[in-house]
Coordinates of C-alpha atoms in Angstrom, one line a residue:
M10 CA 171.8 10.3 -46.4
A11 CA 173.7 9.8 -49.7
A12 CA 171.6 12.5 -51.4
C13 CA 172.7 15.0 -48.7
A14 CA 176.4 14.1 -49.2
L15 CA 176.1 14.3 -53.0
V16 CA 174.3 17.7 -53.0
G17 CA 176.7 19.0 -50.5
F18 CA 179.7 18.0 -52.6
V19 CA 178.3 19.4 -55.9
G20 CA 177.0 22.6 -54.2
L21 CA 180.4 23.4 -52.6
S22 CA 182.2 22.6 -55.8
A23 CA 179.9 25.0 -57.8
F24 CA 180.4 27.6 -55.1
V25 CA 184.1 27.4 -55.3
V26 CA 183.9 27.9 -59.0
S27 CA 181.6 30.9 -58.5
L28 CA 184.2 32.6 -56.4
T29 CA 186.6 32.8 -59.3
L30 CA 184.2 34.9 -61.3
T31 CA 184.3 38.7 -61.3
W32 CA 181.6 40.5 -59.4
R33 CA 180.2 43.1 -61.7
E34 CA 177.2 44.5 -59.7
E35 CA 179.2 46.8 -57.3
D36 CA 176.0 48.3 -55.7
Y37 CA 175.2 44.9 -54.2
H38 CA 178.7 43.5 -53.7
V39 CA 178.9 40.6 -51.2
E40 CA 182.3 39.9 -49.8
A41 CA 183.8 36.4 -50.3
A42 CA 183.9 35.8 -46.5
V43 CA 180.2 36.4 -46.3
R44 CA 179.5 34.1 -49.2
W45 CA 181.7 31.5 -47.6
T46 CA 179.6 31.8 -44.4
M47 CA 176.4 31.3 -46.4
A48 CA 177.8 28.2 -48.2
A49 CA 179.0 26.8 -44.9
A50 CA 175.6 27.3 -43.4
G51 CA 174.0 25.3 -46.2
A52 CA 176.6 22.5 -46.0
L53 CA 176.1 22.3 -42.2
I54 CA 172.3 22.0 -42.6
L55 CA 172.7 19.1 -45.1
A56 CA 175.3 17.4 -42.8
V57 CA 173.1 17.5 -39.7
T58 CA 170.0 16.5 -41.7
S59 CA 171.8 13.4 -43.0
R60 CA 172.7 12.2 -39.5
T61 CA 169.2 12.5 -37.9
G62 CA 166.2 10.2 -38.0
H63 CA 163.0 11.9 -39.1
S64 CA 159.9 11.5 -41.0
V65 CA 160.0 11.7 -44.8
A66 CA 158.2 15.1 -44.9
S67 CA 160.3 16.8 -42.3
G68 CA 163.5 15.3 -43.7
L69 CA 162.6 16.5 -47.2
A70 CA 161.9 20.1 -45.9
L71 CA 165.3 20.2 -44.2
F72 CA 167.0 18.8 -47.3
V73 CA 165.5 21.5 -49.5
L74 CA 166.4 24.1 -46.9
G75 CA 170.0 23.1 -46.9
T76 CA 170.1 22.9 -50.6
G77 CA 168.6 26.4 -51.0
V78 CA 170.9 28.0 -48.5
L79 CA 174.0 26.4 -50.1
A80 CA 172.9 27.4 -53.7
Y81 CA 172.1 31.0 -52.8
P82 CA 175.7 32.4 -52.7
T83 CA 176.5 30.5 -55.9
L84 CA 173.5 32.0 -57.7
L85 CA 174.5 35.4 -56.5
G86 CA 178.0 35.0 -57.8
L87 CA 176.8 33.7 -61.2
A88 CA 174.2 36.5 -61.6
A89 CA 176.8 39.2 -60.6
A90 CA 179.2 37.9 -63.2
D91 CA 176.4 37.8 -65.8
V92 CA 176.7 34.0 -66.2
G93 CA 173.5 32.2 -67.3
G94 CA 171.6 35.2 -68.4
R95 CA 168.1 36.2 -67.3
P96 CA 167.1 32.9 -65.7
V97 CA 170.0 32.8 -63.4
A98 CA 169.4 36.5 -62.5
V99 CA 165.8 35.8 -61.6
L100 CA 166.9 32.8 -59.5
A101 CA 169.5 34.8 -57.7
S102 CA 167.1 37.7 -57.0
A103 CA 164.6 35.2 -55.5
G104 CA 167.2 33.0 -53.9
H105 CA 166.0 33.8 -50.4
V106 CA 162.4 32.8 -51.1
L107 CA 162.9 29.0 -51.0
P108 CA 165.0 28.9 -47.8
L109 CA 162.7 31.3 -46.0
T110 CA 159.7 29.2 -47.0
M111 CA 161.4 26.1 -45.8
V112 CA 162.2 27.6 -42.4
Q113 CA 158.5 28.0 -41.9
L114 CA 157.5 24.6 -43.3
A115 CA 160.2 22.5 -41.6
P116 CA 159.3 23.4 -38.0
V117 CA 155.6 22.8 -38.7
L118 CA 156.3 19.3 -40.1
V119 CA 158.8 18.5 -37.3
S120 CA 156.3 19.6 -34.7
G121 CA 153.6 17.3 -36.0
H122 CA 156.0 14.4 -36.1
V123 CA 157.4 14.8 -32.5
T124 CA 154.1 15.6 -30.8
G125 CA 152.0 13.0 -32.7
R126 CA 149.6 15.7 -33.9
S127 CA 149.1 16.1 -37.6
R128 CA 150.1 19.5 -38.9
R129 CA 149.6 18.8 -42.6
G130 CA 146.8 21.3 -42.9
W131 CA 149.0 24.0 -41.4
A132 CA 151.8 23.0 -43.8
G133 CA 149.5 23.2 -46.7
V134 CA 148.4 26.8 -45.7
V135 CA 152.1 27.8 -45.4
L136 CA 152.9 26.5 -48.9
A137 CA 149.7 28.0 -50.3
V138 CA 150.4 31.5 -48.9
A139 CA 154.0 31.3 -50.1
A140 CA 152.9 30.3 -53.6
V141 CA 150.3 33.0 -53.8
G142 CA 152.8 35.6 -52.7
A143 CA 155.3 34.4 -55.3
V144 CA 152.7 34.5 -58.1
L145 CA 151.6 38.0 -57.1
T146 CA 155.2 39.1 -57.0
G147 CA 155.8 37.8 -60.5
L148 CA 152.6 39.3 -61.9
G149 CA 153.1 42.7 -60.3
P150 CA 155.7 44.2 -62.8
S151 CA 153.8 42.8 -65.8
V152 CA 150.6 44.6 -64.7
E153 CA 152.3 47.9 -64.1
P154 CA 155.9 48.9 -63.9
S155 CA 155.9 49.8 -60.2
G156 CA 154.1 46.6 -59.2
G157 CA 151.3 48.6 -57.5
P158 CA 148.7 46.8 -55.3
L159 CA 149.8 43.3 -56.3
L160 CA 153.3 43.8 -54.8
A161 CA 151.7 45.4 -51.7
V162 CA 149.4 42.4 -51.3
A163 CA 152.3 40.0 -51.9
G164 CA 154.4 41.8 -49.3
L165 CA 151.6 41.5 -46.7
L166 CA 151.1 37.8 -47.5
W167 CA 154.8 37.2 -47.3
F168 CA 155.3 38.9 -43.9
G169 CA 152.0 37.7 -42.5
S170 CA 152.8 34.1 -43.4
F171 CA 155.6 34.0 -40.8
A172 CA 153.0 34.0 -38.0
L173 CA 151.5 30.8 -39.3
A174 CA 154.4 28.5 -38.3
P175 CA 154.6 29.6 -34.6
V176 CA 150.9 29.2 -34.2
A177 CA 150.9 25.8 -35.7
C178 CA 153.9 24.6 -33.6
W179 CA 152.9 26.1 -30.2
T180 CA 149.3 24.9 -30.4
A181 CA 150.7 21.3 -30.9
V182 CA 152.6 21.7 -27.6
R183 CA 149.5 22.1 -25.5
G184 CA 148.5 19.0 -23.5
T185 CA 151.8 17.2 -24.1
A186 CA 154.3 16.1 -21.4
G187 CA 157.8 14.8 -20.9
H188 CA 160.1 14.3 -23.9
R189 CA 157.2 14.9 -26.3
R190 CA 156.6 18.3 -24.8
R191 CA 160.3 19.3 -24.8
R192 CA 160.6 18.2 -28.5
G193 CA 157.5 20.2 -29.4
I194 CA 158.9 23.3 -27.6
I195 CA 162.2 23.0 -29.5
A196 CA 160.2 22.8 -32.8
G197 CA 158.3 25.9 -31.6
L198 CA 161.5 27.8 -31.0
A199 CA 162.6 26.8 -34.5
S200 CA 159.4 28.3 -35.9
L201 CA 160.2 31.7 -34.2
V202 CA 163.6 32.0 -36.0
P203 CA 162.0 33.3 -39.3
V204 CA 160.1 35.9 -37.3
L205 CA 163.3 37.1 -35.7
I206 CA 164.9 37.2 -39.2
I207 CA 162.2 39.5 -40.5
V208 CA 162.2 41.8 -37.5
W209 CA 166.0 41.9 -37.5
C210 CA 166.2 42.7 -41.2
I211 CA 163.6 45.4 -41.1
T212 CA 165.1 47.0 -38.0
L213 CA 168.7 46.8 -39.4
G214 CA 167.6 48.2 -42.8
G215 CA 165.7 51.0 -41.2
L216 CA 168.5 51.8 -38.8
G217 CA 170.9 51.9 -41.6
S218 CA 168.7 54.3 -43.5
A219 CA 168.2 56.5 -40.5
L220 CA 171.9 56.7 -39.8
A221 CA 172.7 57.2 -43.5
L222 CA 174.5 53.8 -43.6
G223 CA 174.5 51.8 -46.8
G224 CA 176.5 49.7 -49.1
D225 CA 178.4 46.6 -48.1
P226 CA 178.0 46.8 -44.2
T227 CA 174.3 46.6 -44.3
I228 CA 174.1 44.0 -47.1
A229 CA 176.8 41.9 -45.4
A230 CA 174.9 42.0 -42.1
L231 CA 171.6 41.0 -43.8
F232 CA 173.2 38.0 -45.5
L233 CA 175.0 36.9 -42.3
G234 CA 171.8 37.2 -40.4
F235 CA 170.1 35.1 -43.0
S236 CA 172.8 32.4 -42.7
A237 CA 172.7 32.3 -38.9
A238 CA 168.9 32.3 -38.7
T239 CA 168.4 29.5 -41.3
T240 CA 171.1 27.4 -39.7
G241 CA 169.6 28.0 -36.2
C242 CA 166.1 27.0 -37.5
A243 CA 167.6 23.8 -39.0
L244 CA 169.6 22.9 -35.9
L245 CA 166.7 23.4 -33.6
S246 CA 164.5 21.3 -35.9
V247 CA 167.1 18.5 -35.9
A248 CA 167.4 18.8 -32.1
A249 CA 163.7 18.2 -31.8
L250 CA 164.1 14.9 -33.7
S251 CA 166.9 13.6 -31.5
D252 CA 166.6 10.3 -29.7
D253 CA 165.4 10.3 -26.0
S254 CA 168.9 10.0 -24.6
S255 CA 170.1 13.2 -26.3
P256 CA 171.3 15.9 -23.9
L257 CA 169.5 18.4 -26.1
L258 CA 166.2 17.2 -24.7
R259 CA 167.1 17.9 -21.1
S260 CA 164.9 20.4 -19.3
T261 CA 167.8 22.6 -18.5
V262 CA 168.9 22.8 -22.1
V263 CA 165.4 23.6 -23.4
V264 CA 164.9 26.2 -20.7
G265 CA 168.2 27.8 -21.7
L266 CA 167.1 27.9 -25.4
M267 CA 163.8 29.5 -24.5
R268 CA 165.6 32.1 -22.3
A269 CA 168.0 32.9 -25.2
M270 CA 165.0 33.4 -27.5
V271 CA 163.4 35.7 -25.0
L272 CA 166.6 37.8 -24.7
A273 CA 166.8 37.9 -28.5
V274 CA 163.3 39.3 -28.7
V275 CA 164.2 41.9 -26.1
V276 CA 167.2 43.0 -28.1
L277 CA 165.1 43.2 -31.3
V278 CA 162.4 45.2 -29.6
A279 CA 165.0 47.5 -28.1
S280 CA 166.6 48.0 -31.5
G281 CA 163.2 48.8 -33.0
V282 CA 162.5 51.4 -30.4
A283 CA 166.0 52.9 -30.8
L284 CA 165.2 53.3 -34.5
A285 CA 162.0 55.0 -33.7
T286 CA 163.6 57.4 -31.2
I287 CA 166.3 58.3 -33.7
T288 CA 164.0 58.9 -36.6
L289 CA 160.9 60.4 -34.9
L290 CA 162.0 62.3 -31.8
P291 CA 163.4 65.8 -32.3
T292 CA 166.0 65.9 -29.4
R293 CA 168.6 63.6 -28.1
E294 CA 167.3 64.1 -24.5
A295 CA 163.9 62.7 -25.5
A296 CA 165.6 59.7 -27.0
V297 CA 167.6 59.0 -23.8
L298 CA 164.4 59.2 -21.7
I299 CA 162.7 56.7 -24.0
A300 CA 165.7 54.4 -23.9
V301 CA 165.7 54.5 -20.1
A302 CA 161.9 53.8 -19.9
L303 CA 162.3 51.0 -22.4
T304 CA 165.1 49.4 -20.4
V305 CA 162.9 49.3 -17.3
V306 CA 159.9 47.9 -19.1
L307 CA 161.8 45.3 -21.0
G308 CA 163.9 44.3 -18.0
W309 CA 160.7 43.7 -15.9
S310 CA 158.9 42.0 -18.7
A311 CA 161.9 39.7 -19.5
T312 CA 162.2 38.8 -15.8
R313 CA 158.6 37.7 -15.7
V314 CA 158.9 35.8 -18.9
L315 CA 162.0 34.0 -17.9
Q316 CA 160.3 32.9 -14.7
W317 CA 157.4 31.6 -16.8
V318 CA 159.7 29.7 -19.2
A319 CA 160.6 26.9 -16.8
G320 CA 157.0 26.1 -16.2
V321 CA 156.3 25.9 -19.9
V322 CA 159.2 23.5 -20.5
D323 CA 158.5 21.4 -17.5
P324 CA 155.0 22.0 -16.1
V325 CA 155.8 20.0 -13.0
A326 CA 158.7 22.4 -12.1
E327 CA 156.3 24.8 -10.4
L328 CA 154.7 21.9 -8.5
R329 CA 158.2 20.8 -7.4
L330 CA 159.2 24.4 -6.3
E331 CA 156.1 25.0 -4.4
I332 CA 156.2 21.7 -2.5
E333 CA 159.9 22.3 -1.6
R334 CA 159.2 25.7 -0.3
A335 CA 156.1 24.6 1.8
T336 CA 157.8 21.4 3.0
G337 CA 160.6 23.5 4.4
L338 CA 158.1 25.3 6.6
L339 CA 156.1 22.1 7.5
A340 CA 158.6 19.4 7.8
G341 CA 157.1 15.9 8.2
R342 CA 153.8 17.0 6.5
H343 CA 154.7 16.1 2.9
R344 CA 151.3 14.6 2.1
G345 CA 149.3 17.5 3.4
V346 CA 151.6 20.0 1.7
A347 CA 151.5 18.2 -1.6
E348 CA 147.7 18.1 -1.7
S349 CA 147.5 21.8 -0.7
V350 CA 149.9 22.8 -3.5
V351 CA 148.2 20.7 -6.1
R352 CA 144.8 22.3 -5.2
R353 CA 146.3 25.8 -5.4
L354 CA 148.0 25.2 -8.8
L355 CA 145.0 23.6 -10.3
G356 CA 142.5 26.1 -8.8
D357 CA 140.4 23.2 -7.6
Q358 CA 139.9 23.1 -3.8
G359 CA 137.9 19.9 -4.1
A360 CA 140.8 18.0 -5.7
A361 CA 142.4 15.2 -3.6
L362 CA 145.4 13.0 -3.8
A363 CA 145.0 9.2 -3.6
F364 CA 147.9 6.9 -2.8
N365 CA 148.3 3.2 -3.5
V366 CA 149.5 1.7 -0.2
E367 CA 149.2 -2.0 -0.9
D368 CA 147.5 -4.5 -3.2
G369 CA 145.5 -1.8 -5.1
R370 CA 144.2 -0.3 -1.8
W371 CA 144.0 3.5 -2.2
V372 CA 143.9 6.0 0.7
D373 CA 143.8 9.8 1.0
V374 CA 146.3 12.0 2.8
E375 CA 144.5 11.2 6.1
G376 CA 144.9 7.4 5.6
Q377 CA 141.2 6.8 4.9
V378 CA 140.4 4.1 2.4
L379 CA 138.9 5.5 -0.9
A380 CA 136.5 4.1 -3.4
L381 CA 137.6 5.6 -6.7
T382 CA 135.7 6.5 -9.8
P383 CA 137.9 5.9 -12.9
S384 CA 136.5 8.8 -14.9
E385 CA 137.6 11.3 -12.2
N386 CA 141.2 10.2 -11.9
V387 CA 144.5 11.4 -13.4
V388 CA 147.7 9.4 -12.9
L389 CA 150.3 11.6 -11.3
A390 CA 153.0 9.0 -10.6
R391 CA 153.8 5.4 -11.6
E392 CA 156.1 2.9 -9.9
Q393 CA 157.2 -0.2 -11.9
D394 CA 154.4 0.2 -14.4
E395 CA 151.8 0.5 -11.5
D396 CA 149.8 3.6 -10.7
V397 CA 150.8 4.8 -7.2
V398 CA 149.5 8.4 -7.0
L399 CA 146.3 9.7 -8.5
L400 CA 144.6 13.1 -8.7
V401 CA 140.9 12.8 -7.9
S402 CA 138.9 15.7 -9.2
G403 CA 135.4 16.3 -10.6
D404 CA 136.7 19.4 -12.5
T405 CA 137.5 18.5 -16.2
R406 CA 139.8 21.5 -16.6
A407 CA 141.8 20.6 -13.5
R408 CA 142.2 17.0 -14.7
R409 CA 143.4 18.3 -18.1
D410 CA 146.0 20.6 -16.5
A411 CA 147.2 17.8 -14.2
A412 CA 147.6 15.5 -17.2
A413 CA 150.0 18.0 -18.7
W414 CA 152.3 17.6 -15.7
G415 CA 153.3 14.1 -16.8
D416 CA 154.9 11.8 -14.3
C417 CA 155.4 13.6 -10.9
G418 CA 156.9 10.5 -9.2
L419 CA 160.1 12.2 -8.0
V420 CA 158.2 15.2 -6.7
L421 CA 155.5 13.2 -4.9
A422 CA 157.8 10.4 -3.7
P423 CA 158.2 11.9 -0.1
A424 CA 154.4 12.2 0.2
L425 CA 153.9 8.7 -1.0
M426 CA 156.5 7.3 1.4
E427 CA 155.0 9.2 4.3
V428 CA 151.5 7.9 3.5
R429 CA 152.8 4.3 3.2
E430 CA 154.7 4.6 6.5
A431 CA 151.7 6.0 8.3
W432 CA 149.5 3.2 6.8
Q433 CA 152.0 0.5 7.8
S434 CA 152.4 2.1 11.3
G435 CA 148.6 2.2 11.7
R436 CA 148.3 -1.5 10.6
A437 CA 151.1 -2.4 13.0
S438 CA 149.5 -0.5 15.8
V439 CA 146.2 -2.2 15.2
A440 CA 148.0 -5.6 15.1
A441 CA 149.8 -4.8 18.3
Q442 CA 146.6 -3.8 20.1
E443 CA 144.9 -7.0 18.9
E444 CA 147.9 -9.1 20.1
R445 CA 148.0 -7.3 23.4
A446 CA 144.3 -7.9 23.9
R447 CA 144.7 -11.6 23.1
L448 CA 147.7 -11.9 25.4
Q449 CA 145.9 -10.1 28.2
Q450 CA 143.0 -12.5 27.8
D451 CA 145.3 -15.5 27.8
L452 CA 147.1 -14.3 30.9
H453 CA 143.8 -13.4 32.6
D454 CA 142.4 -16.9 31.9
G455 CA 145.7 -18.8 32.5
L456 CA 148.7 -17.5 34.4
Q457 CA 146.9 -14.8 36.4
G458 CA 144.2 -17.2 37.6
R459 CA 146.8 -19.8 38.6
L460 CA 148.8 -17.3 40.5
L461 CA 145.8 -16.0 42.4
G462 CA 144.7 -19.6 43.1
L463 CA 148.1 -20.5 44.4
A464 CA 148.1 -17.3 46.6
L465 CA 144.7 -18.2 48.0
N466 CA 145.7 -21.8 48.8
L467 CA 148.8 -20.6 50.6
Q468 CA 146.8 -18.1 52.5
M469 CA 144.2 -20.7 53.6
S470 CA 146.9 -23.2 54.6
R471 CA 148.7 -20.6 56.7
D472 CA 146.0 -20.9 59.4
D473 CA 146.8 -24.7 59.9
I474 CA 150.5 -24.1 60.6
D475 CA 151.6 -23.4 64.2
D476 CA 155.2 -22.5 63.4
P477 CA 155.3 -18.7 63.4
V478 CA 158.4 -18.6 61.1
A479 CA 156.6 -20.8 58.5
R480 CA 153.5 -18.6 58.8
L481 CA 155.6 -15.5 58.2
A482 CA 157.2 -17.1 55.1
I483 CA 153.9 -18.0 53.7
S484 CA 152.5 -14.5 54.2
E485 CA 155.5 -13.0 52.4
T486 CA 155.1 -15.5 49.6
V487 CA 151.4 -14.6 49.3
S488 CA 152.4 -10.9 49.1
E489 CA 155.0 -11.6 46.4
L490 CA 152.4 -13.7 44.4
R491 CA 149.9 -10.8 44.5
G492 CA 152.7 -8.4 43.4
A493 CA 153.5 -10.8 40.5
V494 CA 149.8 -10.8 39.5
Q495 CA 149.9 -7.0 39.4
D496 CA 153.0 -7.1 37.2
V497 CA 151.4 -9.6 34.9
R498 CA 148.3 -7.3 34.5
A499 CA 150.5 -4.3 33.9
M500 CA 152.7 -6.0 31.2
A501 CA 149.7 -7.6 29.6
G502 CA 148.2 -4.1 29.2
G503 CA 151.5 -2.7 27.7
R504 CA 152.5 -1.0 31.0
L505 CA 155.6 -1.4 33.1
P506 CA 155.7 -2.6 36.7
Q507 CA 154.7 0.2 38.9
I508 CA 157.7 0.0 41.2
L509 CA 160.0 0.5 38.1
V510 CA 158.0 3.5 37.0
D511 CA 157.9 5.1 40.5
D512 CA 161.2 4.1 42.1
G513 CA 163.5 3.3 39.3
L514 CA 165.7 0.4 38.1
G515 CA 167.5 -0.3 41.4
A516 CA 164.3 -0.7 43.4
A517 CA 162.6 -2.8 40.7
V518 CA 165.5 -5.2 40.5
R519 CA 165.7 -5.6 44.3
A520 CA 161.9 -6.4 44.4
F521 CA 162.3 -8.8 41.5
V522 CA 165.1 -10.9 43.1
Q523 CA 163.5 -11.0 46.6
P524 CA 161.5 -14.2 46.0
V525 CA 164.7 -16.0 44.8
R526 CA 167.0 -14.3 47.3
A527 CA 168.4 -17.7 48.3
R528 CA 169.9 -18.1 44.8
I529 CA 171.3 -14.6 44.6
G530 CA 175.0 -14.6 45.5
T531 CA 176.0 -11.0 44.8
L532 CA 173.6 -8.1 44.0
H533 CA 175.6 -5.0 43.2
L534 CA 173.7 -2.0 42.0
S535 CA 175.4 1.3 41.2
P536 CA 174.4 4.3 43.4
D537 CA 174.0 6.3 40.2
L538 CA 170.9 4.3 39.4
D539 CA 169.0 6.1 42.2
G540 CA 170.6 9.5 41.7
R541 CA 170.6 9.9 37.9
R542 CA 167.9 7.8 36.3
P543 CA 168.3 6.8 32.6
L544 CA 165.5 7.1 30.2
A545 CA 162.4 5.1 31.1
S546 CA 162.7 2.9 28.0
V547 CA 166.4 2.2 28.9
E548 CA 165.4 1.2 32.5
A549 CA 162.7 -1.0 31.2
C550 CA 165.1 -2.8 28.8
A551 CA 167.7 -3.3 31.5
Y552 CA 165.0 -4.6 33.8
F553 CA 163.8 -7.2 31.2
V554 CA 167.5 -8.3 30.6
V555 CA 167.9 -9.0 34.3
G556 CA 164.5 -10.8 34.6
E557 CA 165.1 -13.0 31.5
A558 CA 168.6 -13.9 32.5
I559 CA 167.6 -14.9 36.1
N560 CA 164.6 -16.8 34.8
N561 CA 166.7 -18.7 32.3
A562 CA 169.4 -19.5 34.9
I563 CA 166.8 -20.9 37.4
K564 CA 164.9 -22.9 34.7
H565 CA 167.7 -24.3 32.5
S566 CA 171.2 -24.1 34.1
G567 CA 170.7 -25.9 37.4
C568 CA 172.7 -23.2 39.1
A569 CA 173.2 -22.7 42.8
R570 CA 174.4 -19.1 42.6
I571 CA 173.4 -16.1 40.5
D572 CA 175.4 -12.8 40.5
V573 CA 173.8 -9.6 39.3
T574 CA 175.7 -6.3 38.7
I575 CA 174.2 -3.1 37.2
A576 CA 176.5 -0.1 36.8
I577 CA 176.8 3.1 34.8
H578 CA 180.0 3.6 32.8
D579 CA 180.6 6.4 30.2
D580 CA 176.9 7.2 30.0
S581 CA 175.9 3.6 29.4
V582 CA 174.0 1.2 31.6
V583 CA 176.0 -2.1 31.9
V584 CA 174.1 -5.2 33.1
R585 CA 175.9 -8.4 34.0
V586 CA 174.1 -11.5 35.1
S587 CA 176.2 -14.7 35.7
D588 CA 175.5 -18.1 37.1
D589 CA 177.5 -21.3 38.0
G590 CA 175.2 -23.7 36.1
I591 CA 175.9 -26.0 33.1
G592 CA 176.4 -23.2 30.5
G593 CA 175.7 -23.6 26.8
A594 CA 173.1 -20.9 26.4
D595 CA 172.5 -19.8 22.8
V596 CA 170.5 -16.8 21.6
R597 CA 169.6 -18.6 18.4
L598 CA 167.8 -21.5 20.2
G599 CA 165.3 -19.8 22.4
S600 CA 162.7 -17.1 21.7
G601 CA 163.4 -15.4 25.0
L602 CA 167.0 -14.5 24.5
R603 CA 166.4 -13.8 20.8
G604 CA 163.6 -11.3 21.6
L605 CA 165.9 -9.8 24.3
T606 CA 168.6 -9.3 21.7
E607 CA 166.2 -7.5 19.4
R608 CA 165.0 -5.3 22.3
V609 CA 168.6 -4.3 23.2
H610 CA 169.6 -3.6 19.6
A611 CA 166.5 -1.4 19.2
H612 CA 167.8 0.8 22.0
G613 CA 171.2 1.0 20.3
G614 CA 172.8 -1.4 22.7
L615 CA 174.7 -4.6 22.6
L616 CA 173.9 -8.0 24.2
I617 CA 176.5 -10.8 24.7
V618 CA 175.7 -14.3 25.9
S619 CA 178.7 -16.5 26.6
D620 CA 180.0 -19.3 28.7
R621 CA 182.1 -18.3 31.7
E622 CA 185.8 -19.4 32.1
E623 CA 184.5 -21.5 35.0
N624 CA 181.2 -23.3 34.9
G625 CA 178.1 -21.3 34.0
T626 CA 176.8 -18.5 31.7
L627 CA 177.4 -14.8 31.5
V628 CA 174.8 -12.4 30.1
E629 CA 176.1 -8.9 29.5
A630 CA 174.2 -5.9 28.0
V631 CA 175.5 -2.4 27.4
L632 CA 172.7 0.2 26.9
P633 CA 173.2 4.0 26.1
C634 CA 171.6 6.0 28.9
G635 CA 169.9 8.4 26.5
R636 CA 169.7 11.2 29.1

């Protein structure tokens, strides 16, 4: 940190002094503004390097890069003023070598640091090639004045070496995921900057020659490009080293950087072709045709590449997009859609998704329990440090590609929720069936048998009674008991009383109160109940409210009179059952009223149990008709 500040201060001071010297080499004159830009670029590189955590090797490479860029304009000024003699002139003429070597080396070292994959071998090759090129360049003039083959070989090595860093960085990205992948991609973008420098410099120089341009504009453009490219490489390298909370590591930012790089490549290629058309084609018309064809080809290629970019930055982006598209067509089928998309993207039709539904129990998309083989699983989603979604595949390549997706929890969350809901629903359905079977058996062995026995005893005793009125009452009672047995059987089997299903709420309530007609004071049923029937579930709920309220009144209140009113107001069924008993009913004390309250709330209604102003209890329910 202190070294960066010290070098920056000394370097800027020396640069300011160099500006006071007279520039004697007019053929290669560099304006003061351009030199200021170069010095500012070096100072900026040193500043950002000092504020970023990094490994020793990558930090040293960035430090040397900043120092070299900052020193370059100073050396040019000193050499142009003939200060320092031959050594300074040699350093000035080779002032670009060190920075351009570091812009290759720094991304390689940063890439290895952020991806956790050693790139020391690649870094060694970069340095070795640069060293050999420098030695050959130095030996060339001493062997023969023109440099000959040695300079040609040195040039090939120099230009060819710029392909090493991108290969080293982008191969490190393969197989990574999440922040590590995004860091590696940014380092890979930094490694491409030197390539863009070379192509840009060659194109600009050739274009200047073809158009007979020369002098200061071309030199200035080359130096400005050098400054911008070295600064961009350093800033991208530092961005790759940012902490995880940095906005620079967001997928949208990384995608934007990659797209900018793609567009830069398109511009460079277009410039190169423009140069070729100007220098090689005999007519302007031919150049125009080539330019139009180039625009079409580059535009199509750039579109395809830009679509590919997001998938490179965030491999799960394609999975997310495909699932969203398919889910829109097949709403409610998230699990099936997710598995289908995963199979298509991985190219493995035998792949399957496994979901953790409870206590380490795994099921497939159909809810069937799975026995997993650990070697064939890839974790696709985690929840509170627990694996919740797995890819099950016997294809090694498919598992490797799926591992590069990283955590797909947000993408697969709807499918996981759907599977868990289906699993719980299935468990609840099984539990309900088991409970219904147990209840049916209990009713069959208990209440149903007792009711049938009571009906049989009454029927047998009827023959011993001479009073015709009493005999008629006994016959009616036997009929009601048999009807009650049928209702018990229906409800035990999860069915509604047949009269409620066939004839509606009004008829069912009249039949229900018939055995206790002596206690019923007023029975007022709205004519609308027979004309416009509510939903069957609403009728059933209202029927059970009436039944529970009457049973409670007879069993607990000691009442002599029960009034029942059922009406329809504003598309709601209103049920009122009141008695003249002792009052004091409380929904919190009995399971019957508590269960009735839950039933009413489940239908979006409201149940109120209160004491009347006179003696007794009032039970009132309001239920939306739902029709």
